[in-house]
Amino acid sequence: MKSSVMRISNITMVGLRAIARNKMRSFLTALGIIIGVGCVIAVVAIGNGATKSIENTINALGTNYIMVFPGASTSSGARMFTSNSTLTADDADAIKNECPAVAYVAPTVRSAAQVVAGELNWGTSIQGVGVDYPLIRSWNVADGSFFTDQDVKSAAKVAVLGKTVADNLFPDGQAVGQIVRIKNVPFKVVGVLEKKGGNMMGQDQDDVVVAPYTTVMKRLSGKTKIDMLQVSAVSASQVQEAQNEIDAVLRQRHRIGPNGDADFQMRSQEEIAQAQGQQATILRMLLICIAAISLFVGGIGIMNIMLVSVTERTREIGIRMAIGAKGRHVLLQFLFEAVTLAIVGGGVGVALGIGASLIIKRFLQWPIVVTPTSVALSFGVAAFVGIFFGFYPARKAARLDPIDALRYE
Amino acid sequence: MPDKVIEIHGLTKVYSMGEVEVRALAGVDLLVDVGEFIAVMGPSGSGKSTLMNILGCLDRPTNGTYKLDGIDVSTLDRDERAVIRNAKIGFVFQSFNLLARTSAVENVELPLIYGDLGWSREERHKAAMNALQRVGLKGREHNHPSQLSGGQQQRVAIARALVTDPAMLLADEPTGNLDSRTSEEIMGIFQSLNDSGKTVVLITHEPDIAQHAKRVVTVRDGLIQHDEQVKQLRVNASGIAAPAAPVPVEATR
């Protein structure tokens, strides 16, 4: 027993020496596996990161979050998308007053503008919202206070800054009480929001200025309709009920029958997350397919080189057989060579994949999660590829006739 | 221990090439005692190579029996023959057949890797170093074949053949790629190994080389034509680095 274990270790040494003798070729052979495994690791890490961040977003927003968009409107029987919004601030009030399952409603208008404070300026998105906004988004004011209902009613020129905007315009941290100019309209800064970080798409959520929607409509965008309603149901279990109530109220207000096409659309946070989760899954499947193909191609590369190697070393095989190597020894030697190439390639690929994931995380600010499962799995697949594609050349070597092999030039 | 290294009776080998059957050996009988130095001669096509392949357990006879060191090897399968080759036969080839880019000592260790002796790395290394010393290559142990002359490469091959302490050395045209002076040196090494008791079987077509053996067998048309004891042509020991009293491998273990 001892001697057979020792003989296996001898044969592995023989295989390692053969790899070391042809460093460049060994590297090129392993490259296919390196790239394949690296791809799998990085892709799975990105996919997991996306899934995780979607979960985080759901948890952060709460599962009772609903968005109401103006949707396709029907004109003379033809369904068409229109840039004219069909939602009004009165719709928001009606929903809040008439829907028991709805806790908060915030009309929302979006705009983008350059914000100027003294010598500094910063291009950002302007969100015109209602006073319920911090409650709906569970987003507290870190410094100062949010604007009031009175500010909304009077279209007061007040603004609450996101952390990123505040940091860029007021590096000394004294934002509250200062004046910023947006499209030449002076706004008084009443508060700064808590830092929220990136969202699931990697966008900085703190790069925003929040102002009363009335002010934004009147002073900045000139719009008369609102872009979207952000709604919060009383609880997660009442999201569906709230959606039904909103549907009824809006149909009544917009004079659309129960069977007519609605001129608005609703998305609960769960639906959004599901849709994005599906996208992430599809993307991940696609990338895994590509990675699997590249692993397969890598395996063929190994087989190709091993076949060349067997032919090239026919003489060597003959010598080994003449001095007592059994077919099994030769088989193991070549199989071991192939598996070593695959496993070392797999190891380098894992390192490369993790490295790539970290780079993506750092520079693209994507959330990335490298799981031990994906590492173990791709390692296992690499070893399997080595055995699978190494077996045929190894068997070919093992079946050589020593007399012919010794005579081979 | 049997007193015969080789016992061959009625050995035939027939190659069938489609319809045609080629009779390479037509019934060979041969007995070789322990400690003999025998040369097998014959022109090409005589069946000499076929006999060498069967003697070396690289091939199986069609009919007849072959006992090597008391073991009937004529019916063994591939793997069993590999074990016999490893334990009983030390090959020396015309073209040296060393592994390239592999040091002399690693080449010599090679048969021990496949053997069943259960030696440790250190034991294998020591045995290989001793074998290299016996063929006069002390100090060249870590050279690669490309850094050695033809004669030195053949000495490495002889050391590799010796390292398992086989029942016989089987040398197939060992001087075919060497000049005459180096050939003499190599034959001198075989003679001194034979003097210390090793059985040597030499396959050659050169009468000059065959004269270094004690017995010459001539093969023609698949049969043994002549079998005679000859007066051995001794190589002058000067210039050959073989030690005066070679040490058997067992003694160094």
PDB file of C-alpha atoms in Angstrom, chain A residues 46 49-50 53 164 195 197-206 357-368:
ATOM      1  CA  ILE A  46     -22.217  40.483 -10.141  1.00  0.00           C
ATOM      2  CA  GLY A  49     -24.675  41.431  -5.953  1.00  0.00           C
ATOM      3  CA  ALA A  50     -27.630  42.571  -8.059  1.00  0.00           C
ATOM      4  CA  SER A  53     -29.041  44.906  -3.677  1.00  0.00           C
ATOM      5  CA  THR A 164     -23.740  64.617  -2.046  1.00  0.00           C
ATOM      6  CA  LYS A 195     -26.758  59.715   3.468  1.00  0.00           C
ATOM      7  CA  GLY A 197     -25.724  55.539  -0.751  1.00  0.00           C
ATOM      8  CA  GLY A 198     -26.083  53.910  -4.146  1.00  0.00           C
ATOM      9  CA  ASN A 199     -29.266  52.234  -5.298  1.00  0.00           C
ATOM     10  CA  MET A 200     -29.489  48.879  -7.076  1.00  0.00           C
ATOM     11  CA  MET A 201     -28.381  50.362 -10.348  1.00  0.00           C
ATOM     12  CA  GLY A 202     -25.372  51.968  -8.743  1.00  0.00           C
ATOM     13  CA  GLN A 203     -26.734  55.515  -8.933  1.00  0.00           C
ATOM     14  CA  ASP A 204     -25.950  57.838  -6.085  1.00  0.00           C
ATOM     15  CA  GLN A 205     -29.281  58.483  -4.394  1.00  0.00           C
ATOM     16  CA  ASP A 206     -27.809  61.373  -2.431  1.00  0.00           C
ATOM     17  CA  SER A 357     -15.169  41.626  -9.217  1.00  0.00           C
ATOM     18  CA  LEU A 358     -13.327  43.913  -6.812  1.00  0.00           C
ATOM     19  CA  ILE A 359     -12.353  46.273  -9.624  1.00  0.00           C
ATOM     20  CA  ILE A 360     -15.958  46.425 -10.833  1.00  0.00           C
ATOM     21  CA  LYS A 361     -17.099  47.017  -7.262  1.00  0.00           C
ATOM     22  CA  ARG A 362     -14.643  49.810  -6.804  1.00  0.00           C
ATOM     23  CA  PHE A 363     -14.868  51.678 -10.075  1.00  0.00           C
ATOM     24  CA  LEU A 364     -18.427  51.055 -11.169  1.00  0.00           C
ATOM     25  CA  GLN A 365     -19.802  51.038  -7.623  1.00  0.00           C
ATOM     26  CA  TRP A 366     -21.728  47.879  -8.363  1.00  0.00           C
ATOM     27  CA  PRO A 367     -22.528  45.759  -5.392  1.00  0.00           C
ATOM     28  CA  ILE A 368     -20.556  42.510  -5.796  1.00  0.00           C
TER      29      ILE A 368
END
